Amino acid sequence: MIKIAVLGYGTVGSGVVEVLDKNCEIISKRVGEEIKVSHVLDLRDFPGDKVSEILVHDFEDILNDNEVRIVAEAMGGIEPAYTFAKKSIESGKHFCTSNKELVAKHGAELIEMAKAKNVNFMFEASVGGGIPVLRGIISSLRQENIEEITGILNGTTNYMMTRMDNEGIDFDDVLKDAQNKGYAERNPEADVEGYDACRKIAILSSLAFGKQVNYEDIHTEGITKISTLDMAYAKKMNRTVKLLGTSKKVGDKVSAMVAPFLVDAASPLYAVNDVFNAVLVKGNMLGDTMFYGAGAGKLPTASAVVADVIDIACNLDRNIPIIWDKDKLGLTEYENIVNDYFVRVSDEDGKAADKVYGAFDEVEVVDEPLDKEYAFIVRQMSEGDFNKLLAKIDNVLNVIRIK
């Protein structure tokens, strides 16, 4: 019997207990012995819940129990999760987590600590919920030189953009709808401003390229400026708008960004709708591979945590290699990132075209512009140069990059 402790009995933590309970038979067969939850840590009490029999309020109860081999964390936030992770690893316990904040900030350090102690630090559920994209990069794509990663990494914003596109609902109303359905928090900033997606693309990039990518260094924009008019233009161009996290090799650096992009109907990401997530990984030999599935939710995320528990249970006496060095990876400066851009300009005075051609040498005019607007595309220009030229034009309504 392998005993594990679960930290946090909220949405994901209770899901971990449920998955281990309901699928105990098949899990035991695949591991070769039973996995039993012996402790659940939470500050709250749960009278009437069977977990109350194994509930503890003090982490030291878990730390001091030598029979606990694996600790699964589902608390969220940096502290006390970081302290618990370090103490667990230092005491020779394996540790897995769904905590993207913890992994993005301290992943390289905890991987190094685990290697030194011959235990494992695993974090599949921290990106993409139940989608096995990290396991794919670590194991299935280890023969590849990964060149680019692009993903729809936040289910909340993807749900919102899908409804704005399909039903013409404006941003404020669709945000309220997402909150009412439980997809968005009361304070939705982490989702709608792109911070959640930013941490996830930082983790993906660190794993894909083998060195630390600090999420604070990634240029990040959210979806708060996207309107139903933007969606209408997108449809005319046979595109849709998606919030993407993207990183790719450019010379000896990596270009990384989180922002809304116009995605062509030919892209596999175009049809990823509602709360689903998808990650497109480009290898130098294999080409494009897409990982798709439920990016959040109690049981999908818990399933990914349990997948880590199983991997660890099958490797209790060895460290599974993960290449993610603490050395910082060089990122392309934001001003030097090259993109295509879709631009909407107010044309109340009928002189927008003159202003546009006074600023840019060459543009592609978008057909069927809306009344009193002028829309155009600028191809392959650095962010710095584009913004300098755009500043010459009055009444810019919005800019969306093109993927």
PDB file of N, CA and C in Angstrom, residues 211-303:
ATOM      1  N   LYS A 211      15.085  26.042 -19.973  1.00  0.00           N
ATOM      2  CA  LYS A 211      15.601  27.041 -19.038  1.00  0.00           C
ATOM      3  C   LYS A 211      14.452  27.885 -18.497  1.00  0.00           C
ATOM      4  N   GLN A 212      14.725  28.619 -17.435  1.00  0.00           N
ATOM      5  CA  GLN A 212      13.708  29.391 -16.742  1.00  0.00           C
ATOM      6  C   GLN A 212      13.200  30.555 -17.584  1.00  0.00           C
ATOM      7  N   VAL A 213      11.888  30.598 -17.769  1.00  0.00           N
ATOM      8  CA  VAL A 213      11.222  31.748 -18.375  1.00  0.00           C
ATOM      9  C   VAL A 213      10.394  32.404 -17.292  1.00  0.00           C
ATOM     10  N   ASN A 214      10.733  33.626 -16.944  1.00  0.00           N
ATOM     11  CA  ASN A 214      10.004  34.356 -15.907  1.00  0.00           C
ATOM     12  C   ASN A 214       8.739  34.971 -16.504  1.00  0.00           C
ATOM     13  N   TYR A 215       7.605  34.646 -15.906  1.00  0.00           N
ATOM     14  CA  TYR A 215       6.351  35.162 -16.451  1.00  0.00           C
ATOM     15  C   TYR A 215       6.290  36.683 -16.387  1.00  0.00           C
ATOM     16  N   GLU A 216       7.015  37.273 -15.435  1.00  0.00           N
ATOM     17  CA  GLU A 216       7.009  38.742 -15.321  1.00  0.00           C
ATOM     18  C   GLU A 216       7.634  39.413 -16.558  1.00  0.00           C
ATOM     19  N   ASP A 217       8.441  38.668 -17.298  1.00  0.00           N
ATOM     20  CA  ASP A 217       9.131  39.232 -18.461  1.00  0.00           C
ATOM     21  C   ASP A 217       8.335  39.098 -19.755  1.00  0.00           C
ATOM     22  N   ILE A 218       7.205  38.424 -19.705  1.00  0.00           N
ATOM     23  CA  ILE A 218       6.419  38.174 -20.920  1.00  0.00           C
ATOM     24  C   ILE A 218       5.397  39.293 -21.114  1.00  0.00           C
ATOM     25  N   HIS A 219       5.416  39.919 -22.263  1.00  0.00           N
ATOM     26  CA  HIS A 219       4.427  40.966 -22.564  1.00  0.00           C
ATOM     27  C   HIS A 219       3.036  40.341 -22.587  1.00  0.00           C
ATOM     28  N   THR A 220       2.132  40.923 -21.812  1.00  0.00           N
ATOM     29  CA  THR A 220       0.815  40.316 -21.617  1.00  0.00           C
ATOM     30  C   THR A 220      -0.300  41.336 -21.796  1.00  0.00           C
ATOM     31  N   GLU A 221      -1.273  40.988 -22.628  1.00  0.00           N
ATOM     32  CA  GLU A 221      -2.470  41.785 -22.810  1.00  0.00           C
ATOM     33  C   GLU A 221      -3.682  40.871 -22.662  1.00  0.00           C
ATOM     34  N   GLY A 222      -4.773  41.424 -22.170  1.00  0.00           N
ATOM     35  CA  GLY A 222      -5.988  40.646 -21.986  1.00  0.00           C
ATOM     36  C   GLY A 222      -7.015  40.914 -23.072  1.00  0.00           C
ATOM     37  N   ILE A 223      -8.264  40.588 -22.753  1.00  0.00           N
ATOM     38  CA  ILE A 223      -9.338  40.672 -23.760  1.00  0.00           C
ATOM     39  C   ILE A 223     -10.304  41.820 -23.503  1.00  0.00           C
ATOM     40  N   THR A 224     -10.001  42.692 -22.550  1.00  0.00           N
ATOM     41  CA  THR A 224     -10.970  43.711 -22.136  1.00  0.00           C
ATOM     42  C   THR A 224     -11.272  44.734 -23.237  1.00  0.00           C
ATOM     43  N   LYS A 225     -10.386  44.846 -24.236  1.00  0.00           N
ATOM     44  CA  LYS A 225     -10.620  45.813 -25.324  1.00  0.00           C
ATOM     45  C   LYS A 225     -11.302  45.187 -26.537  1.00  0.00           C
ATOM     46  N   ILE A 226     -11.559  43.874 -26.483  1.00  0.00           N
ATOM     47  CA  ILE A 226     -12.190  43.204 -27.619  1.00  0.00           C
ATOM     48  C   ILE A 226     -13.695  43.467 -27.603  1.00  0.00           C
ATOM     49  N   SER A 227     -14.235  43.843 -28.752  1.00  0.00           N
ATOM     50  CA  SER A 227     -15.656  44.175 -28.851  1.00  0.00           C
ATOM     51  C   SER A 227     -16.346  43.281 -29.875  1.00  0.00           C
ATOM     52  N   THR A 228     -17.663  43.361 -29.900  1.00  0.00           N
ATOM     53  CA  THR A 228     -18.417  42.606 -30.903  1.00  0.00           C
ATOM     54  C   THR A 228     -18.110  43.102 -32.313  1.00  0.00           C
ATOM     55  N   LEU A 229     -17.708  44.380 -32.458  1.00  0.00           N
ATOM     56  CA  LEU A 229     -17.315  44.880 -33.776  1.00  0.00           C
ATOM     57  C   LEU A 229     -16.032  44.213 -34.249  1.00  0.00           C
ATOM     58  N   ASP A 230     -15.108  43.971 -33.319  1.00  0.00           N
ATOM     59  CA  ASP A 230     -13.895  43.236 -33.676  1.00  0.00           C
ATOM     60  C   ASP A 230     -14.254  41.841 -34.179  1.00  0.00           C
ATOM     61  N   MET A 231     -15.207  41.215 -33.504  1.00  0.00           N
ATOM     62  CA  MET A 231     -15.645  39.883 -33.913  1.00  0.00           C
ATOM     63  C   MET A 231     -16.304  39.922 -35.296  1.00  0.00           C
ATOM     64  N   ALA A 232     -17.037  40.991 -35.580  1.00  0.00           N
ATOM     65  CA  ALA A 232     -17.680  41.120 -36.890  1.00  0.00           C
ATOM     66  C   ALA A 232     -16.635  41.242 -37.997  1.00  0.00           C
ATOM     67  N   TYR A 233     -15.620  42.039 -37.760  1.00  0.00           N
ATOM     68  CA  TYR A 233     -14.528  42.142 -38.731  1.00  0.00           C
ATOM     69  C   TYR A 233     -13.847  40.784 -38.924  1.00  0.00           C
ATOM     70  N   ALA A 234     -13.620  40.097 -37.809  1.00  0.00           N
ATOM     71  CA  ALA A 234     -12.952  38.793 -37.880  1.00  0.00           C
ATOM     72  C   ALA A 234     -13.726  37.841 -38.779  1.00  0.00           C
ATOM     73  N   LYS A 235     -15.044  37.828 -38.638  1.00  0.00           N
ATOM     74  CA  LYS A 235     -15.868  36.940 -39.469  1.00  0.00           C
ATOM     75  C   LYS A 235     -15.741  37.289 -40.949  1.00  0.00           C
ATOM     76  N   LYS A 236     -15.658  38.583 -41.267  1.00  0.00           N
ATOM     77  CA  LYS A 236     -15.507  38.992 -42.660  1.00  0.00           C
ATOM     78  C   LYS A 236     -14.184  38.495 -43.245  1.00  0.00           C
ATOM     79  N   MET A 237     -13.211  38.311 -42.376  1.00  0.00           N
ATOM     80  CA  MET A 237     -11.896  37.826 -42.820  1.00  0.00           C
ATOM     81  C   MET A 237     -11.767  36.317 -42.659  1.00  0.00           C
ATOM     82  N   ASN A 238     -12.879  35.648 -42.343  1.00  0.00           N
ATOM     83  CA  ASN A 238     -12.877  34.197 -42.113  1.00  0.00           C
ATOM     84  C   ASN A 238     -11.934  33.836 -40.963  1.00  0.00           C
ATOM     85  N   ARG A 239     -12.007  34.613 -39.916  1.00  0.00           N
ATOM     86  CA  ARG A 239     -11.181  34.411 -38.732  1.00  0.00           C
ATOM     87  C   ARG A 239     -12.030  34.539 -37.477  1.00  0.00           C
ATOM     88  N   THR A 240     -11.426  34.258 -36.351  1.00  0.00           N
ATOM     89  CA  THR A 240     -12.036  34.552 -35.061  1.00  0.00           C
ATOM     90  C   THR A 240     -10.947  35.092 -34.145  1.00  0.00           C
ATOM     91  N   VAL A 241     -11.346  35.609 -32.989  1.00  0.00           N
ATOM     92  CA  VAL A 241     -10.381  36.167 -32.042  1.00  0.00           C
ATOM     93  C   VAL A 241     -10.215  35.203 -30.881  1.00  0.00           C
ATOM     94  N   LYS A 242      -8.970  34.868 -30.560  1.00  0.00           N
ATOM     95  CA  LYS A 242      -8.646  33.995 -29.443  1.00  0.00           C
ATOM     96  C   LYS A 242      -7.542  34.637 -28.605  1.00  0.00           C
ATOM     97  N   LEU A 243      -7.625  34.452 -27.284  1.00  0.00           N
ATOM     98  CA  LEU A 243      -6.522  34.861 -26.418  1.00  0.00           C
ATOM     99  C   LEU A 243      -5.476  33.748 -26.469  1.00  0.00           C
ATOM    100  N   LEU A 244      -4.295  34.065 -26.969  1.00  0.00           N
ATOM    101  CA  LEU A 244      -3.250  33.069 -27.139  1.00  0.00           C
ATOM    102  C   LEU A 244      -2.040  33.385 -26.275  1.00  0.00           C
ATOM    103  N   GLY A 245      -1.440  32.324 -25.759  1.00  0.00           N
ATOM    104  CA  GLY A 245      -0.089  32.403 -25.225  1.00  0.00           C
ATOM    105  C   GLY A 245       0.812  31.760 -26.248  1.00  0.00           C
ATOM    106  N   THR A 246       1.870  32.442 -26.645  1.00  0.00           N
ATOM    107  CA  THR A 246       2.719  31.917 -27.707  1.00  0.00           C
ATOM    108  C   THR A 246       4.185  32.170 -27.402  1.00  0.00           C
ATOM    109  N   SER A 247       5.032  31.213 -27.759  1.00  0.00           N
ATOM    110  CA  SER A 247       6.477  31.392 -27.641  1.00  0.00           C
ATOM    111  C   SER A 247       7.149  30.606 -28.751  1.00  0.00           C
ATOM    112  N   LYS A 248       8.196  31.174 -29.311  1.00  0.00           N
ATOM    113  CA  LYS A 248       8.914  30.499 -30.395  1.00  0.00           C
ATOM    114  C   LYS A 248      10.369  30.924 -30.404  1.00  0.00           C
ATOM    115  N   LYS A 249      11.190  30.031 -30.922  1.00  0.00           N
ATOM    116  CA  LYS A 249      12.610  30.328 -31.028  1.00  0.00           C
ATOM    117  C   LYS A 249      12.850  31.320 -32.150  1.00  0.00           C
ATOM    118  N   VAL A 250      13.616  32.348 -31.847  1.00  0.00           N
ATOM    119  CA  VAL A 250      14.035  33.323 -32.850  1.00  0.00           C
ATOM    120  C   VAL A 250      15.527  33.537 -32.635  1.00  0.00           C
ATOM    121  N   GLY A 251      16.338  32.890 -33.443  1.00  0.00           N
ATOM    122  CA  GLY A 251      17.777  32.941 -33.228  1.00  0.00           C
ATOM    123  C   GLY A 251      18.141  32.228 -31.944  1.00  0.00           C
ATOM    124  N   ASP A 252      18.917  32.907 -31.102  1.00  0.00           N
ATOM    125  CA  ASP A 252      19.317  32.297 -29.826  1.00  0.00           C
ATOM    126  C   ASP A 252      18.422  32.734 -28.673  1.00  0.00           C
ATOM    127  N   LYS A 253      17.292  33.368 -29.000  1.00  0.00           N
ATOM    128  CA  LYS A 253      16.352  33.807 -27.978  1.00  0.00           C
ATOM    129  C   LYS A 253      14.979  33.194 -28.244  1.00  0.00           C
ATOM    130  N   VAL A 254      14.062  33.461 -27.319  1.00  0.00           N
ATOM    131  CA  VAL A 254      12.678  33.018 -27.471  1.00  0.00           C
ATOM    132  C   VAL A 254      11.770  34.239 -27.433  1.00  0.00           C
ATOM    133  N   SER A 255      10.888  34.323 -28.406  1.00  0.00           N
ATOM    134  CA  SER A 255       9.904  35.400 -28.477  1.00  0.00           C
ATOM    135  C   SER A 255       8.615  34.906 -27.830  1.00  0.00           C
ATOM    136  N   ALA A 256       8.164  35.578 -26.780  1.00  0.00           N
ATOM    137  CA  ALA A 256       6.987  35.131 -26.041  1.00  0.00           C
ATOM    138  C   ALA A 256       6.011  36.273 -25.827  1.00  0.00           C
ATOM    139  N   MET A 257       4.718  35.945 -25.853  1.00  0.00           N
ATOM    140  CA  MET A 257       3.683  36.977 -25.707  1.00  0.00           C
ATOM    141  C   MET A 257       2.359  36.325 -25.347  1.00  0.00           C
ATOM    142  N   VAL A 258       1.518  37.071 -24.636  1.00  0.00           N
ATOM    143  CA  VAL A 258       0.114  36.703 -24.414  1.00  0.00           C
ATOM    144  C   VAL A 258      -0.732  37.869 -24.879  1.00  0.00           C
ATOM    145  N   ALA A 259      -1.670  37.610 -25.791  1.00  0.00           N
ATOM    146  CA  ALA A 259      -2.506  38.685 -26.317  1.00  0.00           C
ATOM    147  C   ALA A 259      -3.626  38.080 -27.148  1.00  0.00           C
ATOM    148  N   PRO A 260      -4.678  38.877 -27.438  1.00  0.00           N
ATOM    149  CA  PRO A 260      -5.682  38.414 -28.401  1.00  0.00           C
ATOM    150  C   PRO A 260      -5.073  38.375 -29.803  1.00  0.00           C
ATOM    151  N   PHE A 261      -5.383  37.342 -30.554  1.00  0.00           N
ATOM    152  CA  PHE A 261      -4.926  37.201 -31.932  1.00  0.00           C
ATOM    153  C   PHE A 261      -6.109  36.843 -32.825  1.00  0.00           C
ATOM    154  N   LEU A 262      -6.047  37.285 -34.070  1.00  0.00           N
ATOM    155  CA  LEU A 262      -6.967  36.823 -35.099  1.00  0.00           C
ATOM    156  C   LEU A 262      -6.454  35.482 -35.613  1.00  0.00           C
ATOM    157  N   VAL A 263      -7.288  34.450 -35.508  1.00  0.00           N
ATOM    158  CA  VAL A 263      -6.893  33.096 -35.889  1.00  0.00           C
ATOM    159  C   VAL A 263      -7.672  32.686 -37.133  1.00  0.00           C
ATOM    160  N   ASP A 264      -6.970  32.248 -38.159  1.00  0.00           N
ATOM    161  CA  ASP A 264      -7.580  31.854 -39.423  1.00  0.00           C
ATOM    162  C   ASP A 264      -8.364  30.551 -39.282  1.00  0.00           C
ATOM    163  N   ALA A 265      -9.408  30.397 -40.098  1.00  0.00           N
ATOM    164  CA  ALA A 265     -10.244  29.202 -40.047  1.00  0.00           C
ATOM    165  C   ALA A 265      -9.463  27.934 -40.384  1.00  0.00           C
ATOM    166  N   ALA A 266      -8.327  28.069 -41.054  1.00  0.00           N
ATOM    167  CA  ALA A 266      -7.508  26.901 -41.395  1.00  0.00           C
ATOM    168  C   ALA A 266      -6.701  26.391 -40.200  1.00  0.00           C
ATOM    169  N   SER A 267      -6.589  27.187 -39.157  1.00  0.00           N
ATOM    170  CA  SER A 267      -5.820  26.780 -37.985  1.00  0.00           C
ATOM    171  C   SER A 267      -6.618  25.806 -37.125  1.00  0.00           C
ATOM    172  N   PRO A 268      -5.980  24.774 -36.566  1.00  0.00           N
ATOM    173  CA  PRO A 268      -6.703  23.867 -35.668  1.00  0.00           C
ATOM    174  C   PRO A 268      -7.199  24.558 -34.402  1.00  0.00           C
ATOM    175  N   LEU A 269      -6.629  25.715 -34.071  1.00  0.00           N
ATOM    176  CA  LEU A 269      -7.075  26.440 -32.882  1.00  0.00           C
ATOM    177  C   LEU A 269      -8.393  27.185 -33.112  1.00  0.00           C
ATOM    178  N   TYR A 270      -8.752  27.384 -34.372  1.00  0.00           N
ATOM    179  CA  TYR A 270      -9.968  28.137 -34.717  1.00  0.00           C
ATOM    180  C   TYR A 270     -11.209  27.508 -34.107  1.00  0.00           C
ATOM    181  N   ALA A 271     -11.293  26.193 -34.138  1.00  0.00           N
ATOM    182  CA  ALA A 271     -12.501  25.486 -33.706  1.00  0.00           C
ATOM    183  C   ALA A 271     -12.482  25.099 -32.234  1.00  0.00           C
ATOM    184  N   VAL A 272     -11.518  25.582 -31.478  1.00  0.00           N
ATOM    185  CA  VAL A 272     -11.468  25.299 -30.035  1.00  0.00           C
ATOM    186  C   VAL A 272     -12.348  26.321 -29.334  1.00  0.00           C
ATOM    187  N   ASN A 273     -13.506  25.876 -28.853  1.00  0.00           N
ATOM    188  CA  ASN A 273     -14.514  26.799 -28.342  1.00  0.00           C
ATOM    189  C   ASN A 273     -14.882  26.526 -26.888  1.00  0.00           C
ATOM    190  N   ASP A 274     -15.693  27.416 -26.355  1.00  0.00           N
ATOM    191  CA  ASP A 274     -16.219  27.315 -24.991  1.00  0.00           C
ATOM    192  C   ASP A 274     -15.075  27.222 -23.981  1.00  0.00           C
ATOM    193  N   VAL A 275     -15.198  26.354 -22.978  1.00  0.00           N
ATOM    194  CA  VAL A 275     -14.193  26.325 -21.919  1.00  0.00           C
ATOM    195  C   VAL A 275     -13.017  25.402 -22.249  1.00  0.00           C
ATOM    196  N   PHE A 276     -12.966  24.900 -23.460  1.00  0.00           N
ATOM    197  CA  PHE A 276     -11.888  23.990 -23.829  1.00  0.00           C
ATOM    198  C   PHE A 276     -10.585  24.752 -24.080  1.00  0.00           C
ATOM    199  N   ASN A 277      -9.496  24.050 -23.846  1.00  0.00           N
ATOM    200  CA  ASN A 277      -8.149  24.567 -24.094  1.00  0.00           C
ATOM    201  C   ASN A 277      -7.476  23.712 -25.153  1.00  0.00           C
ATOM    202  N   ALA A 278      -6.452  24.262 -25.779  1.00  0.00           N
ATOM    203  CA  ALA A 278      -5.655  23.505 -26.743  1.00  0.00           C
ATOM    204  C   ALA A 278      -4.262  24.098 -26.802  1.00  0.00           C
ATOM    205  N   VAL A 279      -3.278  23.233 -26.989  1.00  0.00           N
ATOM    206  CA  VAL A 279      -1.889  23.670 -27.103  1.00  0.00           C
ATOM    207  C   VAL A 279      -1.304  23.055 -28.363  1.00  0.00           C
ATOM    208  N   LEU A 280      -0.788  23.910 -29.249  1.00  0.00           N
ATOM    209  CA  LEU A 280      -0.176  23.486 -30.497  1.00  0.00           C
ATOM    210  C   LEU A 280       1.335  23.542 -30.322  1.00  0.00           C
ATOM    211  N   VAL A 281       1.991  22.384 -30.455  1.00  0.00           N
ATOM    212  CA  VAL A 281       3.435  22.288 -30.271  1.00  0.00           C
ATOM    213  C   VAL A 281       4.069  21.931 -31.607  1.00  0.00           C
ATOM    214  N   LYS A 282       5.074  22.716 -32.007  1.00  0.00           N
ATOM    215  CA  LYS A 282       5.759  22.473 -33.277  1.00  0.00           C
ATOM    216  C   LYS A 282       7.159  21.937 -33.008  1.00  0.00           C
ATOM    217  N   GLY A 283       7.429  20.705 -33.450  1.00  0.00           N
ATOM    218  CA  GLY A 283       8.755  20.118 -33.347  1.00  0.00           C
ATOM    219  C   GLY A 283       9.470  20.178 -34.676  1.00  0.00           C
ATOM    220  N   ASN A 284      10.804  20.165 -34.645  1.00  0.00           N
ATOM    221  CA  ASN A 284      11.556  20.310 -35.894  1.00  0.00           C
ATOM    222  C   ASN A 284      11.450  19.078 -36.795  1.00  0.00           C
ATOM    223  N   MET A 285      11.117  17.922 -36.238  1.00  0.00           N
ATOM    224  CA  MET A 285      10.968  16.704 -37.034  1.00  0.00           C
ATOM    225  C   MET A 285       9.498  16.343 -37.235  1.00  0.00           C
ATOM    226  N   LEU A 286       8.729  16.400 -36.160  1.00  0.00           N
ATOM    227  CA  LEU A 286       7.330  15.959 -36.195  1.00  0.00           C
ATOM    228  C   LEU A 286       6.408  16.978 -36.837  1.00  0.00           C
ATOM    229  N   GLY A 287       6.748  18.251 -36.703  1.00  0.00           N
ATOM    230  CA  GLY A 287       5.836  19.301 -37.148  1.00  0.00           C
ATOM    231  C   GLY A 287       4.844  19.632 -36.048  1.00  0.00           C
ATOM    232  N   ASP A 288       3.617  19.946 -36.430  1.00  0.00           N
ATOM    233  CA  ASP A 288       2.611  20.394 -35.462  1.00  0.00           C
ATOM    234  C   ASP A 288       1.884  19.218 -34.808  1.00  0.00           C
ATOM    235  N   THR A 289       1.757  19.293 -33.485  1.00  0.00           N
ATOM    236  CA  THR A 289       0.948  18.360 -32.713  1.00  0.00           C
ATOM    237  C   THR A 289       0.063  19.178 -31.786  1.00  0.00           C
ATOM    238  N   MET A 290      -1.233  18.851 -31.702  1.00  0.00           N
ATOM    239  CA  MET A 290      -2.122  19.620 -30.832  1.00  0.00           C
ATOM    240  C   MET A 290      -2.645  18.756 -29.694  1.00  0.00           C
ATOM    241  N   PHE A 291      -2.584  19.301 -28.500  1.00  0.00           N
ATOM    242  CA  PHE A 291      -3.169  18.693 -27.307  1.00  0.00           C
ATOM    243  C   PHE A 291      -4.448  19.461 -26.998  1.00  0.00           C
ATOM    244  N   TYR A 292      -5.558  18.746 -26.867  1.00  0.00           N
ATOM    245  CA  TYR A 292      -6.864  19.398 -26.746  1.00  0.00           C
ATOM    246  C   TYR A 292      -7.686  18.708 -25.662  1.00  0.00           C
ATOM    247  N   GLY A 293      -8.440  19.490 -24.909  1.00  0.00           N
ATOM    248  CA  GLY A 293      -9.327  18.886 -23.930  1.00  0.00           C
ATOM    249  C   GLY A 293      -9.844  19.899 -22.932  1.00  0.00           C
ATOM    250  N   ALA A 294     -10.433  19.384 -21.861  1.00  0.00           N
ATOM    251  CA  ALA A 294     -10.986  20.232 -20.800  1.00  0.00           C
ATOM    252  C   ALA A 294      -9.830  20.891 -20.046  1.00  0.00           C
ATOM    253  N   GLY A 295      -9.771  22.211 -20.122  1.00  0.00           N
ATOM    254  CA  GLY A 295      -8.640  22.927 -19.532  1.00  0.00           C
ATOM    255  C   GLY A 295      -8.817  23.270 -18.080  1.00  0.00           C
ATOM    256  N   ALA A 296      -9.956  22.981 -17.520  1.00  0.00           N
ATOM    257  CA  ALA A 296     -10.209  23.301 -16.120  1.00  0.00           C
ATOM    258  C   ALA A 296     -11.349  22.421 -15.633  1.00  0.00           C
ATOM    259  N   GLY A 297     -11.759  22.663 -14.398  1.00  0.00           N
ATOM    260  CA  GLY A 297     -12.851  21.887 -13.828  1.00  0.00           C
ATOM    261  C   GLY A 297     -12.345  20.903 -12.800  1.00  0.00           C
ATOM    262  N   LYS A 298     -13.226  20.518 -11.903  1.00  0.00           N
ATOM    263  CA  LYS A 298     -12.860  19.679 -10.769  1.00  0.00           C
ATOM    264  C   LYS A 298     -12.227  18.362 -11.197  1.00  0.00           C
ATOM    265  N   LEU A 299     -12.953  17.546 -11.937  1.00  0.00           N
ATOM    266  CA  LEU A 299     -12.474  16.195 -12.234  1.00  0.00           C
ATOM    267  C   LEU A 299     -11.384  16.156 -13.312  1.00  0.00           C
ATOM    268  N   PRO A 300     -11.459  16.980 -14.384  1.00  0.00           N
ATOM    269  CA  PRO A 300     -10.334  16.974 -15.332  1.00  0.00           C
ATOM    270  C   PRO A 300      -9.005  17.357 -14.680  1.00  0.00           C
ATOM    271  N   THR A 301      -9.021  18.400 -13.848  1.00  0.00           N
ATOM    272  CA  THR A 301      -7.786  18.811 -13.188  1.00  0.00           C
ATOM    273  C   THR A 301      -7.336  17.764 -12.177  1.00  0.00           C
ATOM    274  N   ALA A 302      -8.285  17.229 -11.415  1.00  0.00           N
ATOM    275  CA  ALA A 302      -7.957  16.186 -10.442  1.00  0.00           C
ATOM    276  C   ALA A 302      -7.406  14.944 -11.142  1.00  0.00           C
ATOM    277  N   SER A 303      -7.942  14.618 -12.304  1.00  0.00           N
ATOM    278  CA  SER A 303      -7.452  13.471 -13.063  1.00  0.00           C
ATOM    279  C   SER A 303      -5.976  13.645 -13.415  1.00  0.00           C
TER     280      SER A 303
END
